[in-house]
PDB file of C-alpha atoms in Angstrom:
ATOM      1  CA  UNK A  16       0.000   0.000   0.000  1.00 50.00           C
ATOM      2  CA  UNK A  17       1.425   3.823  -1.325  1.00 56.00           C
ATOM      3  CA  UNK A  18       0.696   6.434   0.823  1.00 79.00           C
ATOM      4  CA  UNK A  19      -0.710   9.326  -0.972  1.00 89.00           C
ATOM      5  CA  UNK A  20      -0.951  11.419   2.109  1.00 93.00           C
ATOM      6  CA  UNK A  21       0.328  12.004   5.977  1.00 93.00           C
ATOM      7  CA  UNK A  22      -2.424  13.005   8.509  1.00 94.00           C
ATOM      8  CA  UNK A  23      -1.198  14.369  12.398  1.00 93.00           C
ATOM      9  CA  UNK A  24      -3.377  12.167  14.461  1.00 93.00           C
ATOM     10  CA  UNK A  25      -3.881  15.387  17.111  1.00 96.00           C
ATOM     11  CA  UNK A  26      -5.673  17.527  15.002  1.00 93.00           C
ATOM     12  CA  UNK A  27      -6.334  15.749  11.721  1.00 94.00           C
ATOM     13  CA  UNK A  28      -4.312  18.230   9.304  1.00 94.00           C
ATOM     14  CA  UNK A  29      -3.471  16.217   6.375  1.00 95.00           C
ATOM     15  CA  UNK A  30      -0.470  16.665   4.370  1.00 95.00           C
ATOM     16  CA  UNK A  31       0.493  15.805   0.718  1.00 95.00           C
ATOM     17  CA  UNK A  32       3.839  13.971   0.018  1.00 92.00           C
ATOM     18  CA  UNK A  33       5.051  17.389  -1.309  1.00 93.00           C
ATOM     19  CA  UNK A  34       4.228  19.114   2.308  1.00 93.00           C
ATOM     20  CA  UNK A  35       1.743  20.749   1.310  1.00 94.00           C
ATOM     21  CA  UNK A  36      -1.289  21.050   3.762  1.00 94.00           C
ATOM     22  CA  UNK A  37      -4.203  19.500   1.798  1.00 92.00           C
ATOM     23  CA  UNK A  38      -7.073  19.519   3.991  1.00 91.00           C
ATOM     24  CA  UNK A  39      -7.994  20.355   7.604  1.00 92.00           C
ATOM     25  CA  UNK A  40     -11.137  20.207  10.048  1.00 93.00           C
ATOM     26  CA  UNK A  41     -13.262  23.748   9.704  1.00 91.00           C
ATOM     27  CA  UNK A  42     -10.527  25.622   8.296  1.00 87.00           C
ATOM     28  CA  UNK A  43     -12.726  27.085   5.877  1.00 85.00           C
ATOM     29  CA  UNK A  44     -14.750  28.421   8.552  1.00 87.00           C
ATOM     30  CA  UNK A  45     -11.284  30.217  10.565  1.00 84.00           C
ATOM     31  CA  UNK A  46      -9.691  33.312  10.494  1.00 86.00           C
ATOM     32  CA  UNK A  47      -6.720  34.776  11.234  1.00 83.00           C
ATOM     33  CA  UNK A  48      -5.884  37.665  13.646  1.00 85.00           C
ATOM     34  CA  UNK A  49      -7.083  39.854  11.227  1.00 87.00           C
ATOM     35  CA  UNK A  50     -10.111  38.193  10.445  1.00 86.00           C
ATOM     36  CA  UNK A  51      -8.680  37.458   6.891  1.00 88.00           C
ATOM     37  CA  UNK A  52      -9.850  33.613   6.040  1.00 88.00           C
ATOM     38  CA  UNK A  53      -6.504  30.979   6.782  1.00 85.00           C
ATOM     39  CA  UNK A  54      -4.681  30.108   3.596  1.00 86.00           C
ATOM     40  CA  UNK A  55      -3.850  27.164   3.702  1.00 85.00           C
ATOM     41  CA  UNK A  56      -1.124  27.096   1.632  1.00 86.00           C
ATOM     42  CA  UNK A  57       0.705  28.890   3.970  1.00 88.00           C
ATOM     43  CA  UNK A  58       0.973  26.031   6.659  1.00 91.00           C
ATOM     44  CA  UNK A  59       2.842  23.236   4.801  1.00 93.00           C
ATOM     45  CA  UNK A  60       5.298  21.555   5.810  1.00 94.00           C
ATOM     46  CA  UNK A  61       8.948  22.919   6.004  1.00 92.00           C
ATOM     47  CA  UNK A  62      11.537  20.794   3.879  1.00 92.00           C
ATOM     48  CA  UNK A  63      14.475  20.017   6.402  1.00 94.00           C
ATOM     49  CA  UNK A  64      17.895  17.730   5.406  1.00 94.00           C
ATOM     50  CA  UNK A  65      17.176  14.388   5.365  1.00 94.00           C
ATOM     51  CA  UNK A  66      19.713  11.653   5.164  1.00 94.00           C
ATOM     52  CA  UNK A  67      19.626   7.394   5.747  1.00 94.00           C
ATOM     53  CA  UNK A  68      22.401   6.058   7.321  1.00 94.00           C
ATOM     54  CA  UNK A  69      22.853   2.938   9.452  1.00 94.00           C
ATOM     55  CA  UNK A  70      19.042   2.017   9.198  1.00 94.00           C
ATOM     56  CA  UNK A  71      18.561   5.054  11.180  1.00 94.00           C
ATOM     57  CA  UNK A  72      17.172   8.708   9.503  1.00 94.00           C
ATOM     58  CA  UNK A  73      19.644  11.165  10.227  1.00 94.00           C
ATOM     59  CA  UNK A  74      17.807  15.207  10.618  1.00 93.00           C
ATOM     60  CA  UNK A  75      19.226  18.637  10.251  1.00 92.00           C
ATOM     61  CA  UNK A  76      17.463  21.774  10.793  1.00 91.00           C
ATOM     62  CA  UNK A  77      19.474  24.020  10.381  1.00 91.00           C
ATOM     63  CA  UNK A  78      18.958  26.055   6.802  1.00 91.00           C
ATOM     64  CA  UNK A  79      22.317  25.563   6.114  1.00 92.00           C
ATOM     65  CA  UNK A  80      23.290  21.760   6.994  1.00 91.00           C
ATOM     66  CA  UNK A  81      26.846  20.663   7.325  1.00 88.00           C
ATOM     67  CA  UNK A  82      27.703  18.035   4.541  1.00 90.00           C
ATOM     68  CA  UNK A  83      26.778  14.458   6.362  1.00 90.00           C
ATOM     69  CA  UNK A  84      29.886  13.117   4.062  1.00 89.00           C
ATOM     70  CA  UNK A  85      31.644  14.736   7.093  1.00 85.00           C
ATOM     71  CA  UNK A  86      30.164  12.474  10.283  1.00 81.00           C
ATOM     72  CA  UNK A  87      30.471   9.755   8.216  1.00 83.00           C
ATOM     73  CA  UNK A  88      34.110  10.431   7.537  1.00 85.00           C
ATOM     74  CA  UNK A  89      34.447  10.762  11.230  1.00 80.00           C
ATOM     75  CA  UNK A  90      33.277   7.357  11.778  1.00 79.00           C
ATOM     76  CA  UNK A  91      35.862   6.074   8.965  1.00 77.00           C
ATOM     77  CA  UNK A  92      38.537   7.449  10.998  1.00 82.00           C
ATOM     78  CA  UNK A  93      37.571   6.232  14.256  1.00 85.00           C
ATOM     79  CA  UNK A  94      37.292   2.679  12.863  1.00 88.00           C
ATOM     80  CA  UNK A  95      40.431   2.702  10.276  1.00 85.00           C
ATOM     81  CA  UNK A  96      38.804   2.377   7.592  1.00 86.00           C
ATOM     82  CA  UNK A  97      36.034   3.680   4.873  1.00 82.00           C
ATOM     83  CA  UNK A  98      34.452  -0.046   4.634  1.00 89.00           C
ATOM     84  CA  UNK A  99      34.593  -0.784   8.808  1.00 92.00           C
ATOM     85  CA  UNK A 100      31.318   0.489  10.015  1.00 92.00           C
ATOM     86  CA  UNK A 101      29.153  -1.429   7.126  1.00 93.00           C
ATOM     87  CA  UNK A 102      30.747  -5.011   8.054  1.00 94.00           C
ATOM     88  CA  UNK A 103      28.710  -4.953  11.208  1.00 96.00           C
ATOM     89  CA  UNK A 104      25.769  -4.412   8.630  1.00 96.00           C
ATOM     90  CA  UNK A 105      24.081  -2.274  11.520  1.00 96.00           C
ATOM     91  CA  UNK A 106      21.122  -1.559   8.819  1.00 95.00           C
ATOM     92  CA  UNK A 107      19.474  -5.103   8.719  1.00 96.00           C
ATOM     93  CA  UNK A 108      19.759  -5.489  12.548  1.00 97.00           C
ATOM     94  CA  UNK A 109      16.687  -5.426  15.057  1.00 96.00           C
ATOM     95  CA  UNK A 110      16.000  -3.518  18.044  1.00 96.00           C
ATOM     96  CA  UNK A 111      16.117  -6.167  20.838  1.00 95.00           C
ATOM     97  CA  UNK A 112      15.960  -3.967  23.836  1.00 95.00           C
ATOM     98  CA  UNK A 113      15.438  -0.100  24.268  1.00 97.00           C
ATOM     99  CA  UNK A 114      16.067   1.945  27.392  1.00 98.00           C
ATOM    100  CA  UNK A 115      15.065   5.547  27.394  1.00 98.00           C
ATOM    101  CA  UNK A 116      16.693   7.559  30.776  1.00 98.00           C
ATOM    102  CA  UNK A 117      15.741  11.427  31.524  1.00 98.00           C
ATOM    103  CA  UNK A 118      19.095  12.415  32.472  1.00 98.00           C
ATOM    104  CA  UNK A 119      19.321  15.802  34.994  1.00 98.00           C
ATOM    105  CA  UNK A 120      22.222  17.302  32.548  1.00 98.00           C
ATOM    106  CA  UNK A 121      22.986  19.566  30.013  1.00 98.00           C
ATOM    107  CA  UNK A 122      23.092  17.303  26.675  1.00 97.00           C
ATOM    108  CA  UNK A 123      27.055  19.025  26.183  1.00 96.00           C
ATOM    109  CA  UNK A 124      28.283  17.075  29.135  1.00 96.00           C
ATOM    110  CA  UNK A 125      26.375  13.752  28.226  1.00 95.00           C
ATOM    111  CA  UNK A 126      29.014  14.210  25.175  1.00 93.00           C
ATOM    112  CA  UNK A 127      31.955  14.629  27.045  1.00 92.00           C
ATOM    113  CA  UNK A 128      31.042  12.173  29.669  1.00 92.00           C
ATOM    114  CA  UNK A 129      31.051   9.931  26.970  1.00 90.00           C
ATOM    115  CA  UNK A 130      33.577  10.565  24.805  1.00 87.00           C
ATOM    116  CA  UNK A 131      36.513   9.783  28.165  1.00 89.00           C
ATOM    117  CA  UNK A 132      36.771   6.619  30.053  1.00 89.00           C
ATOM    118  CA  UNK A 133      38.801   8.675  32.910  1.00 91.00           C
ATOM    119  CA  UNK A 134      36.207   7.767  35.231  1.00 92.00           C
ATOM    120  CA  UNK A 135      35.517   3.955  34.126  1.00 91.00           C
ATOM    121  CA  UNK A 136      37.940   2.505  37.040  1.00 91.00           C
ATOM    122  CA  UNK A 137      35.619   4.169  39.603  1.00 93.00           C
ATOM    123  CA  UNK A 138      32.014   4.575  38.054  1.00 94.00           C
ATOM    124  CA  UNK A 139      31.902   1.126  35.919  1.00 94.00           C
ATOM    125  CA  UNK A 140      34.530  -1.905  37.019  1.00 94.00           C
ATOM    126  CA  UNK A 141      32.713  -4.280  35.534  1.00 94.00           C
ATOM    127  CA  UNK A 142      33.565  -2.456  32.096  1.00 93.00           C
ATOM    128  CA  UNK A 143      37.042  -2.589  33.662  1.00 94.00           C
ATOM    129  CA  UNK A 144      36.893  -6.170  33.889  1.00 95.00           C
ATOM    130  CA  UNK A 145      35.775  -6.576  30.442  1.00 95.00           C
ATOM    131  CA  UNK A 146      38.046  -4.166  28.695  1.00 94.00           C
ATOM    132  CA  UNK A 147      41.046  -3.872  31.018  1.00 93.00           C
ATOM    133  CA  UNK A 148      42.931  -0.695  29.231  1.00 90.00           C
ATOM    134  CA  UNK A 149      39.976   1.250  29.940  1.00 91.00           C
ATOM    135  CA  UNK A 150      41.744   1.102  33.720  1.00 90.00           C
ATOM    136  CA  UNK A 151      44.253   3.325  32.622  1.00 89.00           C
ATOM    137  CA  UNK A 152      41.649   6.245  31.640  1.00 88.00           C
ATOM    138  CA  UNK A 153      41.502   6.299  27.797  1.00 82.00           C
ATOM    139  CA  UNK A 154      38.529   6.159  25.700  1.00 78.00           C
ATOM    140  CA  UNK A 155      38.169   3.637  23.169  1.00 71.00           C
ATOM    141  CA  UNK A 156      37.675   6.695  20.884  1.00 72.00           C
ATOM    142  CA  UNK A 157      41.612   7.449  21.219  1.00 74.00           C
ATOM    143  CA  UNK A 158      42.736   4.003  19.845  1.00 75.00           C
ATOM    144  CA  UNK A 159      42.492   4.827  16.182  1.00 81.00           C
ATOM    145  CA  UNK A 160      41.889   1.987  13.724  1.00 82.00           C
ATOM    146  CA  UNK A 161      41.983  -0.451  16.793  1.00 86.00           C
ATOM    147  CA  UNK A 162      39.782   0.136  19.769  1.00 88.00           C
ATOM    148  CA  UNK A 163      39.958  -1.819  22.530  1.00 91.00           C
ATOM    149  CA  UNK A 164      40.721  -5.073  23.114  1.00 93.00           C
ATOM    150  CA  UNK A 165      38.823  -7.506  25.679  1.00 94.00           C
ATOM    151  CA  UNK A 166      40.808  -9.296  28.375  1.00 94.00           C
ATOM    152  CA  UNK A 167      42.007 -12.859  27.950  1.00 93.00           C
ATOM    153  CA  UNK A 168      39.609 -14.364  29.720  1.00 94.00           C
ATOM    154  CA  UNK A 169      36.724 -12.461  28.590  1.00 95.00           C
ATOM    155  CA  UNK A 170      34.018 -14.780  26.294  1.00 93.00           C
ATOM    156  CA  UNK A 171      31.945 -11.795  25.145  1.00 94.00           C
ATOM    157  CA  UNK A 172      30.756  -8.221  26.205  1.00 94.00           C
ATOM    158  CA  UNK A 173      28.454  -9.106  28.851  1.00 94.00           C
ATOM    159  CA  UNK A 174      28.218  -7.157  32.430  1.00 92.00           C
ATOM    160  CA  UNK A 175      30.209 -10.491  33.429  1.00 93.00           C
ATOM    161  CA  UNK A 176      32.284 -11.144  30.806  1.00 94.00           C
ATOM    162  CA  UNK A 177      30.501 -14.651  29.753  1.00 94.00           C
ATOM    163  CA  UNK A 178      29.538 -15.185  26.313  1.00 93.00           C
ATOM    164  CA  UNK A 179      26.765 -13.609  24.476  1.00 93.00           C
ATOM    165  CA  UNK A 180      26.099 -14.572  20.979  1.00 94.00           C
ATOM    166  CA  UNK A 181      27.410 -15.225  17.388  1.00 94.00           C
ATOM    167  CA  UNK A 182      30.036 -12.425  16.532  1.00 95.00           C
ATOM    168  CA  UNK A 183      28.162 -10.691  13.180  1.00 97.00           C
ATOM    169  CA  UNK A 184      28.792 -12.210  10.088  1.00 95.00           C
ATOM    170  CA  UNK A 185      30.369  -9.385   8.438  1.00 95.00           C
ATOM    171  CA  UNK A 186      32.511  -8.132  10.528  1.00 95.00           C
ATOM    172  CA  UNK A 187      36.575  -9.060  10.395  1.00 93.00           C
ATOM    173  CA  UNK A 188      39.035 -11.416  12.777  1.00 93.00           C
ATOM    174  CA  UNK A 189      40.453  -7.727  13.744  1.00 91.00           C
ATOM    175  CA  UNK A 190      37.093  -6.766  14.949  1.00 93.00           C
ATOM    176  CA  UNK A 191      36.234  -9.415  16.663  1.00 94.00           C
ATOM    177  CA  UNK A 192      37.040  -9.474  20.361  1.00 94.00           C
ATOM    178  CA  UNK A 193      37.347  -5.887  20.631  1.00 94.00           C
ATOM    179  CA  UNK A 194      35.397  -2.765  21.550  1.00 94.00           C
ATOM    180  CA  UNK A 195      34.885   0.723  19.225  1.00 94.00           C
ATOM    181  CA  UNK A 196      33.092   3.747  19.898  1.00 92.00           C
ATOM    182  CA  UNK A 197      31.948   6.633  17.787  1.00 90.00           C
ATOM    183  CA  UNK A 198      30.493  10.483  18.265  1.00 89.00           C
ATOM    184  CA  UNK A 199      28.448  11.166  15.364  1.00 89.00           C
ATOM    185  CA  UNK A 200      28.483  14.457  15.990  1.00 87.00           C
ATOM    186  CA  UNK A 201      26.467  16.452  17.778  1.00 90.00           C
ATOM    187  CA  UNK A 202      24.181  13.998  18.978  1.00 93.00           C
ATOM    188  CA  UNK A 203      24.555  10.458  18.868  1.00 94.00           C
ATOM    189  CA  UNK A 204      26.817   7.907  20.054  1.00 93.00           C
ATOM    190  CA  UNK A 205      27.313   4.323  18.939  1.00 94.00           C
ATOM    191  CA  UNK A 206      29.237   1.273  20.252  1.00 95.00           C
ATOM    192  CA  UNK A 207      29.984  -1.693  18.758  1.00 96.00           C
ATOM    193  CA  UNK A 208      31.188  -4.720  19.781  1.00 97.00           C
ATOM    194  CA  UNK A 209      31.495  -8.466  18.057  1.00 97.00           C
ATOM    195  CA  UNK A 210      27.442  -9.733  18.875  1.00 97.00           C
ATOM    196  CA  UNK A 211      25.602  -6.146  18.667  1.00 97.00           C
ATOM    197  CA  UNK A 212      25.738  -2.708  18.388  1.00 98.00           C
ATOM    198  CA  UNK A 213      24.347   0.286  20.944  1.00 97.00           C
ATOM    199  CA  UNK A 214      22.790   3.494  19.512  1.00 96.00           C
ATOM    200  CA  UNK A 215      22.574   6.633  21.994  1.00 97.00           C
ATOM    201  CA  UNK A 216      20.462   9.208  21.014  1.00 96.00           C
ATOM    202  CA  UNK A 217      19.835  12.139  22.883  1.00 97.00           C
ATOM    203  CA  UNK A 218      17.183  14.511  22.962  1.00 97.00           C
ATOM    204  CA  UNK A 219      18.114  17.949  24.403  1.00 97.00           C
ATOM    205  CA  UNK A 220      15.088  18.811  26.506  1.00 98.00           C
ATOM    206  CA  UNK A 221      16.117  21.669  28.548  1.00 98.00           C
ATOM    207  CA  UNK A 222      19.348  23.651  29.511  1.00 98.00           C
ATOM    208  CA  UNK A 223      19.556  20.902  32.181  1.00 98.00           C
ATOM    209  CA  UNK A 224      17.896  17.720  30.988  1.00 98.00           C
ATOM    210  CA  UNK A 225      18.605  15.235  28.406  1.00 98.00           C
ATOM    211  CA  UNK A 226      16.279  12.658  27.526  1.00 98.00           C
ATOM    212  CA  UNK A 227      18.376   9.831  25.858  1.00 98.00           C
ATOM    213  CA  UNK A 228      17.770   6.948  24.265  1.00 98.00           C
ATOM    214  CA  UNK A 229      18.991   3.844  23.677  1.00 98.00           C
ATOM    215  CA  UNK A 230      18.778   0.747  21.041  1.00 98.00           C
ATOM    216  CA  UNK A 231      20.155  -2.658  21.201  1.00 97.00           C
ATOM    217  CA  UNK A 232      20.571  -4.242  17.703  1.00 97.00           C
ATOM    218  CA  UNK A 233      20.789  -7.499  17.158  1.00 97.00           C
ATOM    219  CA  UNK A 234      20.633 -10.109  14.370  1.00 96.00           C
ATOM    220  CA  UNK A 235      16.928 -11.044  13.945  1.00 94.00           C
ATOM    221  CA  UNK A 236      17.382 -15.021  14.563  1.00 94.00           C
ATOM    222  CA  UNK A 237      18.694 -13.170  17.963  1.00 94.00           C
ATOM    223  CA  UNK A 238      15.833 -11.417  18.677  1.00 93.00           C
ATOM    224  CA  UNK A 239      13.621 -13.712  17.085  1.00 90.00           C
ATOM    225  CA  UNK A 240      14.699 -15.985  19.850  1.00 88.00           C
ATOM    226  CA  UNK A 241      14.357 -14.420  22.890  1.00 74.00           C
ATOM    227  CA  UNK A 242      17.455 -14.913  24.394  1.00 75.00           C
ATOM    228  CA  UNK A 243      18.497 -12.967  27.113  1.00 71.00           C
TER     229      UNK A 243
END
């Protein structure tokens, strides 16, 4: 089934594909401020930059976007390569498990906080335990090309360090056992480790709150089973 139209399912206004606002309860009956009837022509939709990447729809509003060949290049460089992000095939993956948090914060330091491991040893040992080299206070982020490695006696990234699942089948011997971690600036963060890949998303709300949120992909047979 095509959709010919979108309709807001608050107040009914209905929308052709082009933006344009095609029909709306009593508005021939309204008037403006000045009593003038409402044109409706003049509420359409605003065109804003639109870009897929990752399985995920990527939005700029800003009337002058930056080019997204530029986050993406990021990403390349943070990985190694051009071709390392698509191996973990992150666009045919499922959402197994989503967590949304309302964080007290201003979204800026959600960023930083992020993008440093300075406080892993104190704030998250079991990462510690997991990924050892985080103990010495470097992001995964600074380890260009190679992220970070698990410990020798890790099985997978689990809170314990026991197994999960089947590393992804597209992703590289030199991926596998290890632990990388992009910005995609200004908003977003991703990790991505051998079984599954974490998007953060976050929502600035307020000076001081962040609401951020946060997908689990898996394979489908993954999901589809209900593993924990």
């Amino acid at each position: 089934v095509v959709k010919r139209t979108l309709r807001c399912p608050y107040h009914s206004w209905t929308y052709a594909l082009d933006g344009k606002l095609v029909a709306a309860p009593n508005i021939g009956t309204l008037s403006d401020d000045a009593g003038a009837p409402i044109d409706r022509y003049q509420f359409g939709l605003v065109p804003v930059a639109l870009t897929e990447w990752l399985g995920y729809a990527w939005v700029c509003l800003s009337d002058t976007p930056p080019p997204f060949e530029d986050v993406m290049a990021e990403a390349a460089k943070t990985l190694g390569d051009a071709d390392a992000i698509n191996r973990y095939g992150i666009g045919g993956l499922d959402v197994g498990h989503r967590v949304v948090y309302d964080v007290a914060a201003n979204w800026k330091l959600i960023v930083e906080n992020f993008m440093e491991c300075y406080h892993c040893s104190s704030i998250h040992p079991e990462l510690v335990d997991v990924v050892p080299e985080f103990a010495r206070g470097v992001a995964a982020q600074a380890n260009i090309g190679r992220g970070a490695e698990f410990g020798s006696e890790v099985a997978g990234f689990t809170v314990d360090g026991s197994a999960g699942f089947d590393r992804l089948p597209g992703i590289t011997d030199d991926q596998d056992r290890r632990y990388f971690a992009i910005t995609a600036k200004p908003t977003v963060f991703i990790n991505l480790v051998p079984d599954h890949v974490i998007f953060h998303r976050m929502y600035p709300i307020a000076v001081d709150r962040t609401v951020v949120e946060c997908d689990w992909l898996y394979t489908g047979d993954v999901v589809g089973s209900d593993r924990d």
